[in-house]
Structure formats: C-alpha cells, structure tokens
CSV table of N, CA, C and O in Angstrom, one decimal:
chain,number,residue,atom,x,y,z
A,9,MET,N,-40.1,77.0,-12.8
A,9,MET,CA,-39.8,76.2,-14.0
A,9,MET,C,-38.9,75.0,-13.5
A,9,MET,O,-39.1,73.9,-13.9
A,10,PHE,N,-37.9,75.3,-12.7
A,10,PHE,CA,-37.0,74.3,-12.3
A,10,PHE,C,-37.5,73.4,-11.2
A,10,PHE,O,-37.1,72.3,-11.1
A,11,ARG,N,-38.5,73.9,-10.4
A,11,ARG,CA,-39.1,73.0,-9.4
A,11,ARG,C,-39.7,71.8,-9.9
A,11,ARG,O,-39.5,70.7,-9.4
A,12,PRO,N,-40.6,71.8,-10.9
A,12,PRO,CA,-41.2,70.6,-11.4
A,12,PRO,C,-40.2,69.6,-12.0
A,12,PRO,O,-40.3,68.4,-11.8
A,13,VAL,N,-39.2,70.2,-12.7
A,13,VAL,CA,-38.1,69.3,-13.3
A,13,VAL,C,-37.3,68.7,-12.1
A,13,VAL,O,-37.0,67.5,-12.2
A,14,ALA,N,-37.0,69.4,-11.1
A,14,ALA,CA,-36.2,68.9,-10.0
A,14,ALA,C,-37.0,67.8,-9.3
A,14,ALA,O,-36.5,66.8,-8.9
A,15,LEU,N,-38.3,68.1,-9.1
A,15,LEU,CA,-39.1,67.1,-8.4
A,15,LEU,C,-39.3,65.8,-9.2
A,15,LEU,O,-39.2,64.7,-8.6
A,16,ALA,N,-39.4,65.9,-10.5
A,16,ALA,CA,-39.5,64.7,-11.3
A,16,ALA,C,-38.2,64.0,-11.3
A,16,ALA,O,-38.2,62.7,-11.2
A,17,LEU,N,-37.1,64.6,-11.4
A,17,LEU,CA,-35.8,64.0,-11.3
A,17,LEU,C,-35.6,63.3,-10.0
A,17,LEU,O,-35.2,62.1,-9.9
A,18,THR,N,-36.0,63.9,-8.9
A,18,THR,CA,-35.8,63.3,-7.6
A,18,THR,C,-36.7,62.1,-7.5
A,18,THR,O,-36.3,61.1,-7.0
A,19,LEU,N,-37.9,62.2,-7.9
A,19,LEU,CA,-38.8,61.0,-7.9
A,19,LEU,C,-38.3,59.8,-8.7
A,19,LEU,O,-38.4,58.7,-8.3
A,20,ALA,N,-37.8,60.1,-9.9
A,20,ALA,CA,-37.2,59.1,-10.7
A,20,ALA,C,-36.0,58.4,-10.1
A,20,ALA,O,-35.8,57.2,-10.1
A,21,LEU,N,-35.2,59.2,-9.4
A,21,LEU,CA,-34.0,58.7,-8.7
A,21,LEU,C,-34.4,57.8,-7.6
A,21,LEU,O,-33.9,56.7,-7.3
A,22,LEU,N,-35.4,58.2,-6.8
A,22,LEU,CA,-35.9,57.4,-5.7
A,22,LEU,C,-36.5,56.1,-6.2
A,22,LEU,O,-36.4,55.1,-5.5
A,23,ALA,N,-37.3,56.2,-7.2
A,23,ALA,CA,-37.9,54.9,-7.8
A,23,ALA,C,-36.8,54.0,-8.2
A,23,ALA,O,-36.9,52.8,-8.0
A,24,GLY,N,-35.7,54.5,-8.8
A,24,GLY,CA,-34.6,53.6,-9.2
A,24,GLY,C,-33.9,53.0,-8.0
A,24,GLY,O,-33.3,51.9,-8.1
A,25,CYS,N,-33.8,53.7,-6.9
A,25,CYS,CA,-33.2,53.1,-5.7
A,25,CYS,C,-33.9,52.0,-5.1
A,25,CYS,O,-33.4,51.2,-4.3
A,26,ASP,N,-35.2,51.8,-5.4
A,26,ASP,CA,-36.0,50.8,-4.9
A,26,ASP,C,-36.0,49.5,-5.7
A,26,ASP,O,-36.7,48.6,-5.5
A,27,ALA,N,-35.2,49.5,-6.7
A,27,ALA,CA,-35.1,48.3,-7.6
A,27,ALA,C,-34.5,47.1,-6.9
A,27,ALA,O,-33.7,47.2,-6.0
A,28,ASP,N,-35.0,45.9,-7.4
A,28,ASP,CA,-34.4,44.7,-6.8
A,28,ASP,C,-33.1,44.4,-7.5
A,28,ASP,O,-33.0,44.1,-8.7
A,29,GLU,N,-32.0,44.5,-6.7
A,29,GLU,CA,-30.7,44.2,-7.3
A,29,GLU,C,-30.2,42.9,-6.9
A,29,GLU,O,-29.0,42.6,-7.0
A,30,THR,N,-31.0,42.0,-6.4
A,30,THR,CA,-30.6,40.7,-5.9
A,30,THR,C,-30.5,39.7,-7.1
A,30,THR,O,-30.8,40.0,-8.2
A,31,LEU,N,-30.0,38.5,-6.8
A,31,LEU,CA,-29.9,37.4,-7.8
A,31,LEU,C,-31.2,37.2,-8.5
A,31,LEU,O,-31.2,36.9,-9.7
A,32,ARG,N,-32.3,37.4,-7.9
A,32,ARG,CA,-33.6,37.3,-8.6
A,32,ARG,C,-33.7,38.1,-9.9
A,32,ARG,O,-34.2,37.6,-10.9
A,33,SER,N,-33.2,39.3,-9.9
A,33,SER,CA,-33.3,40.2,-11.0
A,33,SER,C,-32.2,39.9,-12.1
A,33,SER,O,-32.2,40.5,-13.1
A,34,TYR,N,-31.2,39.1,-11.7
A,34,TYR,CA,-30.1,38.8,-12.6
A,34,TYR,C,-30.1,37.4,-13.1
A,34,TYR,O,-29.1,36.7,-13.2
A,35,GLY,N,-31.3,36.8,-13.4
A,35,GLY,CA,-31.4,35.5,-14.0
A,35,GLY,C,-32.0,34.5,-13.1
A,35,GLY,O,-32.2,33.3,-13.5
A,36,GLY,N,-32.1,34.8,-11.8
A,36,GLY,CA,-32.6,33.8,-10.8
A,36,GLY,C,-34.1,33.6,-10.8
A,36,GLY,O,-34.6,32.5,-10.4
A,37,ALA,N,-34.9,34.6,-11.2
A,37,ALA,CA,-36.3,34.5,-11.1
A,37,ALA,C,-36.9,33.6,-12.2
A,37,ALA,O,-36.3,33.3,-13.2
A,38,ASP,N,-38.1,33.2,-12.0
A,38,ASP,CA,-38.9,32.4,-12.9
A,38,ASP,C,-38.3,31.1,-13.3
A,38,ASP,O,-38.6,30.5,-14.4
A,39,LYS,N,-37.5,30.6,-12.4
A,39,LYS,CA,-36.9,29.3,-12.7
A,39,LYS,C,-36.9,28.5,-11.3
A,39,LYS,O,-36.8,29.1,-10.3
A,40,THR,N,-36.9,27.2,-11.5
A,40,THR,CA,-36.7,26.3,-10.3
A,40,THR,C,-35.3,25.8,-10.5
A,40,THR,O,-35.0,25.1,-11.5
A,41,TRP,N,-34.5,26.0,-9.5
A,41,TRP,CA,-33.1,25.6,-9.5
A,41,TRP,C,-32.9,24.3,-8.7
A,41,TRP,O,-33.2,24.2,-7.5
A,42,GLN,N,-32.3,23.3,-9.4
A,42,GLN,CA,-32.1,22.0,-8.7
A,42,GLN,C,-30.6,21.8,-8.5
A,42,GLN,O,-29.8,22.0,-9.5
A,43,LEU,N,-30.2,21.5,-7.3
A,43,LEU,CA,-28.8,21.3,-7.0
A,43,LEU,C,-28.3,20.0,-7.7
A,43,LEU,O,-28.9,18.9,-7.5
A,44,VAL,N,-27.3,20.1,-8.5
A,44,VAL,CA,-26.8,18.9,-9.1
A,44,VAL,C,-25.4,18.5,-8.7
A,44,VAL,O,-24.9,17.4,-8.9
A,45,GLU,N,-24.7,19.5,-8.1
A,45,GLU,CA,-23.3,19.2,-7.6
A,45,GLU,C,-23.0,20.1,-6.4
A,45,GLU,O,-23.3,21.2,-6.3
A,46,LEU,N,-22.4,19.4,-5.4
A,46,LEU,CA,-22.0,20.1,-4.2
A,46,LEU,C,-20.5,19.8,-3.9
A,46,LEU,O,-20.1,18.6,-3.7
A,47,ASN,N,-19.7,20.8,-4.0
A,47,ASN,CA,-18.2,20.7,-3.8
A,47,ASN,C,-17.6,19.6,-4.7
A,47,ASN,O,-16.8,18.8,-4.3
A,48,GLY,N,-18.0,19.6,-6.0
A,48,GLY,CA,-17.4,18.7,-6.9
A,48,GLY,C,-18.0,17.3,-7.0
A,48,GLY,O,-17.5,16.5,-7.8
A,49,THR,N,-18.9,17.0,-6.1
A,49,THR,CA,-19.6,15.7,-6.0
A,49,THR,C,-21.0,15.8,-6.5
A,49,THR,O,-21.7,16.7,-6.0
A,50,ALA,N,-21.5,14.9,-7.3
A,50,ALA,CA,-22.9,14.9,-7.7
A,50,ALA,C,-23.8,14.8,-6.5
A,50,ALA,O,-23.5,14.0,-5.5
A,51,PHE,N,-24.8,15.6,-6.5
A,51,PHE,CA,-25.8,15.6,-5.4
A,51,PHE,C,-27.0,14.7,-5.9
A,51,PHE,O,-27.7,15.1,-6.8
A,52,THR,N,-27.1,13.6,-5.3
A,52,THR,CA,-28.0,12.5,-5.8
A,52,THR,C,-29.4,12.7,-5.2
A,52,THR,O,-30.4,12.1,-5.8
A,53,ASP,N,-29.6,13.4,-4.1
A,53,ASP,CA,-31.0,13.7,-3.6
A,53,ASP,C,-31.5,14.9,-4.2
A,53,ASP,O,-30.8,15.6,-4.9
A,54,THR,N,-32.8,15.2,-4.0
A,54,THR,CA,-33.4,16.3,-4.6
A,54,THR,C,-33.4,17.5,-3.6
A,54,THR,O,-33.8,17.4,-2.5
A,55,ALA,N,-32.8,18.6,-4.1
A,55,ALA,CA,-32.8,19.9,-3.4
A,55,ALA,C,-33.0,21.0,-4.4
A,55,ALA,O,-32.3,21.1,-5.4
A,56,ILE,N,-34.0,21.8,-4.2
A,56,ILE,CA,-34.4,22.8,-5.1
A,56,ILE,C,-34.6,24.2,-4.4
A,56,ILE,O,-34.8,24.2,-3.2
A,57,LEU,N,-34.5,25.2,-5.2
A,57,LEU,CA,-34.8,26.5,-4.6
A,57,LEU,C,-35.3,27.4,-5.7
A,57,LEU,O,-35.1,27.2,-6.9
A,58,THR,N,-36.1,28.4,-5.3
A,58,THR,CA,-36.7,29.4,-6.2
A,58,THR,C,-36.6,30.8,-5.6
A,58,THR,O,-36.4,30.9,-4.4
A,59,PHE,N,-36.8,31.8,-6.4
A,59,PHE,CA,-36.8,33.2,-6.0
A,59,PHE,C,-38.2,33.7,-6.3
A,59,PHE,O,-38.4,34.5,-7.3
A,60,PRO,N,-39.3,33.4,-5.5
A,60,PRO,CA,-40.6,33.8,-5.9
A,60,PRO,C,-41.0,35.2,-5.8
A,60,PRO,O,-41.9,35.7,-6.5
A,61,ALA,N,-40.3,36.0,-5.0
A,61,ALA,CA,-40.6,37.4,-4.8
A,61,ALA,C,-39.3,38.1,-4.4
A,61,ALA,O,-38.4,37.5,-4.0
A,62,ARG,N,-39.4,39.4,-4.4
A,62,ARG,CA,-38.3,40.2,-4.1
A,62,ARG,C,-37.7,39.8,-2.7
A,62,ARG,O,-38.5,39.7,-1.7
A,63,SER,N,-36.5,39.6,-2.6
A,63,SER,CA,-35.8,39.2,-1.3
A,63,SER,C,-36.1,37.9,-0.7
A,63,SER,O,-35.8,37.6,0.4
A,64,LYS,N,-36.8,37.1,-1.4
A,64,LYS,CA,-37.3,35.8,-0.9
A,64,LYS,C,-36.7,34.6,-1.6
A,64,LYS,O,-36.6,34.6,-2.8
A,65,ILE,N,-36.3,33.6,-0.9
A,65,ILE,CA,-35.9,32.3,-1.4
A,65,ILE,C,-36.7,31.2,-0.7
A,65,ILE,O,-36.9,31.3,0.5
A,66,VAL,N,-37.3,30.3,-1.5
A,66,VAL,CA,-38.0,29.2,-0.9
A,66,VAL,C,-37.6,27.9,-1.7
A,66,VAL,O,-37.1,28.0,-2.8
A,67,GLY,N,-37.7,26.8,-1.0
A,67,GLY,CA,-37.4,25.6,-1.7
A,67,GLY,C,-37.6,24.4,-0.8
A,67,GLY,O,-38.2,24.4,0.2
A,68,ASN,N,-37.0,23.3,-1.3
A,68,ASN,CA,-37.1,22.0,-0.6
A,68,ASN,C,-35.7,21.3,-0.5
A,68,ASN,O,-35.0,21.3,-1.6
A,69,GLY,N,-35.4,20.8,0.6
A,69,GLY,CA,-34.2,19.9,0.7
A,69,GLY,C,-34.8,18.5,0.5
A,69,GLY,O,-35.9,18.3,0.2
A,70,PRO,N,-33.9,17.5,0.7
A,70,PRO,CA,-34.4,16.2,0.6
A,70,PRO,C,-35.5,15.8,1.5
A,70,PRO,O,-36.3,14.9,1.2
A,71,CYS,N,-35.6,16.5,2.7
A,71,CYS,CA,-36.6,16.2,3.7
A,71,CYS,C,-37.6,17.3,4.0
A,71,CYS,O,-38.7,17.0,4.3
A,72,ASN,N,-37.2,18.5,3.9
A,72,ASN,CA,-37.9,19.6,4.4
A,72,ASN,C,-38.0,20.8,3.5
A,72,ASN,O,-37.2,21.0,2.6
A,73,HIS,N,-39.1,21.6,3.7
A,73,HIS,CA,-39.3,22.9,3.0
A,73,HIS,C,-38.5,23.9,3.8
A,73,HIS,O,-38.3,23.8,5.0
A,74,PHE,N,-38.1,25.0,3.1
A,74,PHE,CA,-37.4,26.1,3.7
A,74,PHE,C,-37.7,27.4,3.1
A,74,PHE,O,-38.2,27.4,1.9
A,75,ALA,N,-37.5,28.5,3.8
A,75,ALA,CA,-37.6,29.8,3.3
A,75,ALA,C,-36.5,30.7,3.9
A,75,ALA,O,-36.0,30.4,5.0
A,76,ALA,N,-36.1,31.7,3.2
A,76,ALA,CA,-35.0,32.6,3.7
A,76,ALA,C,-35.2,33.9,3.0
A,76,ALA,O,-36.0,34.1,2.0
A,77,THR,N,-34.4,34.9,3.5
A,77,THR,CA,-34.4,36.2,2.9
A,77,THR,C,-33.0,36.4,2.2
A,77,THR,O,-32.0,36.0,2.7
A,78,LEU,N,-33.0,37.1,1.1
A,78,LEU,CA,-31.8,37.5,0.3
A,78,LEU,C,-31.9,38.9,0.0
A,78,LEU,O,-32.8,39.3,-0.8
A,79,LYS,N,-31.1,39.8,0.6
A,79,LYS,CA,-31.2,41.2,0.4
A,79,LYS,C,-29.9,41.8,-0.2
A,79,LYS,O,-29.9,43.0,-0.5
A,80,VAL,N,-28.8,41.1,-0.3
A,80,VAL,CA,-27.6,41.7,-0.8
A,80,VAL,C,-27.6,41.8,-2.4
A,80,VAL,O,-28.3,41.0,-3.0
A,81,PRO,N,-27.0,42.8,-2.9
A,81,PRO,CA,-27.0,42.9,-4.4
A,81,PRO,C,-26.1,41.9,-5.1
A,81,PRO,O,-25.1,41.4,-4.6
A,82,TYR,N,-26.6,41.5,-6.3
A,82,TYR,CA,-25.9,40.6,-7.2
A,82,TYR,C,-24.5,41.2,-7.5
A,82,TYR,O,-24.4,42.3,-7.7
A,83,PRO,N,-23.4,40.4,-7.4
A,83,PRO,CA,-23.3,38.9,-7.4
A,83,PRO,C,-23.2,38.4,-6.0
A,83,PRO,O,-22.9,37.2,-5.8
A,84,TRP,N,-23.4,39.2,-5.0
A,84,TRP,CA,-23.3,38.7,-3.6
A,84,TRP,C,-24.5,37.8,-3.2
A,84,TRP,O,-25.5,38.0,-3.8
A,85,PHE,N,-24.3,37.0,-2.3
A,85,PHE,CA,-25.3,36.0,-1.9
A,85,PHE,C,-25.2,35.8,-0.4
A,85,PHE,O,-24.1,35.4,0.1
A,86,GLU,N,-26.2,36.1,0.3
A,86,GLU,CA,-26.3,35.9,1.8
A,86,GLU,C,-27.7,35.7,2.2
A,86,GLU,O,-28.5,36.5,2.1
A,87,VAL,N,-28.0,34.4,2.7
A,87,VAL,CA,-29.3,34.1,3.2
A,87,VAL,C,-29.4,34.5,4.7
A,87,VAL,O,-28.5,34.3,5.4
A,88,THR,N,-30.5,35.1,5.0
A,88,THR,CA,-30.8,35.4,6.4
A,88,THR,C,-32.2,35.0,6.7
A,88,THR,O,-32.9,34.6,5.8
A,89,GLN,N,-32.5,35.0,8.0
A,89,GLN,CA,-33.9,34.6,8.4
A,89,GLN,C,-34.3,33.2,7.9
A,89,GLN,O,-35.4,33.0,7.4
A,90,PHE,N,-33.3,32.3,7.9
A,90,PHE,CA,-33.5,30.9,7.3
A,90,PHE,C,-34.4,30.1,8.3
A,90,PHE,O,-34.1,30.0,9.5
A,91,VAL,N,-35.5,29.6,7.8
A,91,VAL,CA,-36.4,28.7,8.5
A,91,VAL,C,-36.7,27.5,7.7
A,91,VAL,O,-36.8,27.5,6.5
A,92,SER,N,-36.9,26.4,8.4
A,92,SER,CA,-37.3,25.2,7.7
A,92,SER,C,-38.2,24.3,8.6
A,92,SER,O,-38.3,24.5,9.8
A,93,THR,N,-38.9,23.4,7.9
A,93,THR,CA,-39.7,22.4,8.7
A,93,THR,C,-38.7,21.5,9.3
A,93,THR,O,-37.5,21.5,9.0
A,94,LYS,N,-39.2,20.6,10.2
A,94,LYS,CA,-38.3,19.7,10.9
A,94,LYS,C,-38.7,18.2,10.8
A,94,LYS,O,-38.9,17.6,11.8
A,95,VAL,N,-38.8,17.7,9.6
A,95,VAL,CA,-39.2,16.3,9.4
A,95,VAL,C,-37.9,15.5,9.2
A,95,VAL,O,-37.0,15.9,8.4
A,96,ALA,N,-37.8,14.4,9.9
A,96,ALA,CA,-36.6,13.5,9.7
A,96,ALA,C,-36.9,12.6,8.5
A,96,ALA,O,-38.0,12.2,8.2
A,97,CYS,N,-35.8,12.2,7.8
A,97,CYS,CA,-35.9,11.3,6.7
A,97,CYS,C,-34.5,10.6,6.5
A,97,CYS,O,-33.5,11.1,7.1
A,98,PRO,N,-34.4,9.6,5.7
A,98,PRO,CA,-33.1,8.9,5.6
A,98,PRO,C,-32.0,9.8,4.9
A,98,PRO,O,-30.8,9.6,5.1
A,99,ALA,N,-32.4,10.9,4.2
A,99,ALA,CA,-31.5,11.8,3.6
A,99,ALA,C,-31.1,13.0,4.4
A,99,ALA,O,-30.7,14.0,3.9
A,100,LEU,N,-31.3,12.9,5.7
A,100,LEU,CA,-31.1,14.1,6.6
A,100,LEU,C,-29.7,14.6,6.5
A,100,LEU,O,-29.5,15.8,6.6
A,101,ALA,N,-28.7,13.7,6.4
A,101,ALA,CA,-27.3,14.2,6.3
A,101,ALA,C,-27.1,15.0,5.0
A,101,ALA,O,-26.4,16.0,5.0
A,102,GLN,N,-27.7,14.6,3.9
A,102,GLN,CA,-27.6,15.3,2.7
A,102,GLN,C,-28.2,16.7,2.8
A,102,GLN,O,-27.7,17.7,2.3
A,103,GLU,N,-29.4,16.7,3.4
A,103,GLU,CA,-30.1,17.9,3.6
A,103,GLU,C,-29.3,18.9,4.5
A,103,GLU,O,-29.2,20.1,4.2
A,104,THR,N,-28.7,18.4,5.5
A,104,THR,CA,-27.9,19.2,6.4
A,104,THR,C,-26.7,19.8,5.6
A,104,THR,O,-26.4,21.0,5.7
A,105,ALA,N,-26.1,19.0,4.8
A,105,ALA,CA,-25.0,19.5,3.9
A,105,ALA,C,-25.5,20.6,3.0
A,105,ALA,O,-24.8,21.6,2.8
A,106,PHE,N,-26.7,20.4,2.4
A,106,PHE,CA,-27.3,21.4,1.5
A,106,PHE,C,-27.6,22.7,2.2
A,106,PHE,O,-27.2,23.8,1.8
A,107,PHE,N,-28.2,22.6,3.4
A,107,PHE,CA,-28.6,23.8,4.2
A,107,PHE,C,-27.3,24.5,4.6
A,107,PHE,O,-27.3,25.8,4.6
A,108,ASP,N,-26.3,23.8,5.1
A,108,ASP,CA,-25.1,24.4,5.6
A,108,ASP,C,-24.4,25.1,4.4
A,108,ASP,O,-23.9,26.3,4.6
A,109,ALA,N,-24.3,24.5,3.3
A,109,ALA,CA,-23.7,25.1,2.1
A,109,ALA,C,-24.4,26.4,1.7
A,109,ALA,O,-23.8,27.4,1.4
A,110,LEU,N,-25.8,26.3,1.6
A,110,LEU,CA,-26.6,27.4,1.2
A,110,LEU,C,-26.3,28.6,2.2
A,110,LEU,O,-26.2,29.8,1.7
A,111,SER,N,-26.2,28.3,3.5
A,111,SER,CA,-25.9,29.4,4.4
A,111,SER,C,-24.5,29.9,4.4
A,111,SER,O,-24.3,31.1,4.7
A,112,ALA,N,-23.6,29.1,3.8
A,112,ALA,CA,-22.2,29.6,3.7
A,112,ALA,C,-21.9,30.3,2.4
A,112,ALA,O,-20.8,30.9,2.3
A,113,ALA,N,-22.7,30.1,1.4
A,113,ALA,CA,-22.5,30.8,0.1
A,113,ALA,C,-22.5,32.3,0.2
A,113,ALA,O,-23.2,32.9,1.0
A,114,SER,N,-21.6,32.9,-0.5
A,114,SER,CA,-21.5,34.4,-0.5
A,114,SER,C,-21.4,35.0,-1.9
A,114,SER,O,-21.4,36.2,-2.0
A,115,ILE,N,-21.2,34.2,-2.9
A,115,ILE,CA,-21.1,34.7,-4.3
A,115,ILE,C,-22.0,33.9,-5.2
A,115,ILE,O,-22.2,32.7,-5.0
A,116,SER,N,-22.7,34.6,-6.1
A,116,SER,CA,-23.6,33.9,-7.0
A,116,SER,C,-23.3,34.3,-8.5
A,116,SER,O,-22.8,35.4,-8.7
A,117,GLU,N,-23.6,33.4,-9.4
A,117,GLU,CA,-23.4,33.6,-10.8
A,117,GLU,C,-24.4,32.8,-11.5
A,117,GLU,O,-24.6,31.6,-11.3
A,118,VAL,N,-25.1,33.5,-12.4
A,118,VAL,CA,-26.1,32.8,-13.3
A,118,VAL,C,-25.6,32.9,-14.7
A,118,VAL,O,-25.3,34.0,-15.2
A,119,LEU,N,-25.6,31.8,-15.4
A,119,LEU,CA,-25.1,31.6,-16.7
A,119,LEU,C,-26.2,30.9,-17.5
A,119,LEU,O,-26.1,29.6,-17.5
A,120,GLY,N,-27.2,31.5,-18.0
A,120,GLY,CA,-28.3,30.8,-18.7
A,120,GLY,C,-29.1,29.9,-17.7
A,120,GLY,O,-29.7,30.4,-16.8
A,121,ASP,N,-29.0,28.6,-18.0
A,121,ASP,CA,-29.7,27.7,-17.1
A,121,ASP,C,-28.8,27.0,-16.1
A,121,ASP,O,-29.2,26.0,-15.5
A,122,THR,N,-27.7,27.7,-15.8
A,122,THR,CA,-26.8,27.2,-14.7
A,122,THR,C,-26.6,28.3,-13.7
A,122,THR,O,-26.4,29.5,-14.1
A,123,MET,N,-26.7,28.0,-12.4
A,123,MET,CA,-26.4,28.9,-11.4
A,123,MET,C,-25.4,28.3,-10.5
A,123,MET,O,-25.5,27.1,-10.1
A,124,ILE,N,-24.4,29.1,-10.1
A,124,ILE,CA,-23.3,28.6,-9.2
A,124,ILE,C,-23.3,29.5,-8.0
A,124,ILE,O,-23.2,30.8,-8.1
A,125,LEU,N,-23.3,28.9,-6.8
A,125,LEU,CA,-23.2,29.6,-5.6
A,125,LEU,C,-21.8,29.1,-5.0
A,125,LEU,O,-21.5,27.9,-5.0
A,126,SER,N,-21.1,30.1,-4.5
A,126,SER,CA,-19.7,29.7,-4.0
A,126,SER,C,-19.3,30.7,-2.8
A,126,SER,O,-20.1,31.5,-2.5
A,127,ASN,N,-18.1,30.4,-2.3
A,127,ASN,CA,-17.5,31.4,-1.4
A,127,ASN,C,-16.0,31.3,-1.5
A,127,ASN,O,-15.5,30.4,-2.2
A,128,PRO,N,-15.3,32.2,-1.0
A,128,PRO,CA,-13.8,32.3,-1.1
A,128,PRO,C,-13.1,31.1,-0.5
A,128,PRO,O,-12.0,30.8,-0.8
A,129,GLU,N,-13.8,30.4,0.4
A,129,GLU,CA,-13.2,29.2,1.1
A,129,GLU,C,-13.3,27.9,0.3
A,129,GLU,O,-12.8,26.9,0.7
A,130,GLY,N,-13.8,28.0,-0.9
A,130,GLY,CA,-13.8,26.8,-1.8
A,130,GLY,C,-15.2,26.1,-2.0
A,130,GLY,O,-15.3,25.1,-2.7
A,131,LEU,N,-16.2,26.6,-1.3
A,131,LEU,CA,-17.5,26.0,-1.5
A,131,LEU,C,-18.0,26.2,-3.0
A,131,LEU,O,-17.8,27.3,-3.5
A,132,THR,N,-18.6,25.2,-3.6
A,132,THR,CA,-19.2,25.3,-4.9
A,132,THR,C,-20.5,24.5,-4.9
A,132,THR,O,-20.5,23.3,-4.6
A,133,MET,N,-21.5,25.2,-5.3
A,133,MET,CA,-22.9,24.6,-5.4
A,133,MET,C,-23.3,24.9,-6.9
A,133,MET,O,-23.4,26.0,-7.3
A,134,VAL,N,-23.5,23.8,-7.7
A,134,VAL,CA,-24.0,24.0,-9.0
A,134,VAL,C,-25.4,23.6,-9.1
A,134,VAL,O,-25.8,22.5,-8.8
A,135,PHE,N,-26.2,24.5,-9.7
A,135,PHE,CA,-27.7,24.3,-9.9
A,135,PHE,C,-28.0,24.3,-11.4
A,135,PHE,O,-27.4,25.1,-12.1
A,136,ASN,N,-28.9,23.5,-11.8
A,136,ASN,CA,-29.5,23.6,-13.1
A,136,ASN,C,-30.9,24.0,-13.1
A,136,ASN,O,-31.6,23.6,-12.1
A,137,ALA,N,-31.4,24.8,-14.0
A,137,ALA,CA,-32.8,25.1,-14.1
A,137,ALA,C,-33.6,23.9,-14.4
A,137,ALA,O,-33.2,23.2,-15.4
A,138,ALA,N,-34.6,23.5,-13.6
A,138,ALA,CA,-35.4,22.3,-13.9
A,138,ALA,C,-36.4,22.7,-14.9
A,138,ALA,O,-36.9,23.8,-15.0
A,139,ASP,N,-36.8,21.7,-15.6
A,139,ASP,CA,-37.9,21.9,-16.7
A,139,ASP,C,-39.2,22.0,-16.1
A,139,ASP,O,-39.6,21.5,-15.1
C-alpha cells in the first residue's frame, strides 16, 4: 500500500525539481525587452533580448545578434556561453558597453513591463517590454 504512494510522491518531487526557476519563469518570458537606460544614461541605440526557451537568452545589440545561457535561479542573473556575430557598425562602442554590462549583471528584477539587471558594483540596466 505504501509503495505506490511513495513512488507517486517521489515522482512528483522529481518533476518539481526540473522546473525552470530562471528569470524566464518570473516575468521574463513572452516579452521582447528593449534596453532604455544603462547606468543612469539613456541608451539611444537599439538593444533587445528575449527568453525564448528554458535557459536561453537571445537578442540583438546595435550591430550583432547574440545568444547565451542563463541557468541560475531568479533573482540571480548570470549569462554563460555568450556568442555573437561579428559585424562592425558605427554603434560598436554602444554594443560593447551593452554586451559587457549584460555579462556583468548578477541580479534581476521584473516589475510588470520593466526589467532591471544590476550588480552590487553599481551596474544598472533598465529594460522596457517592447510592444
């Protein structure tokens, strides 16, 4: 009698352990996020990111497409396996600042249509959900 109940409980616990606990599940999914402010200054070029699948981030800087992996649980933020195309453009300095900031972010917060990425050293990236 106890064996079927114990087996069902074990399977339920294991299924729960496989849940996506990243930013994607806490308001990041199903939206395209556009960077509007970097360290208190308006970001005038276009930089966007999305969370299309579990543990994945993809987007565009002012010049290039990028993809990365995000596996830490919310509210933590850490991109790994960051790859991008290598096209030069006049906004390459802005893109470098965006990519560097994205790689340095360690904390995330989603408040409706606003997402903030930051770190204890003072980095602040403010994103708005694009229409």
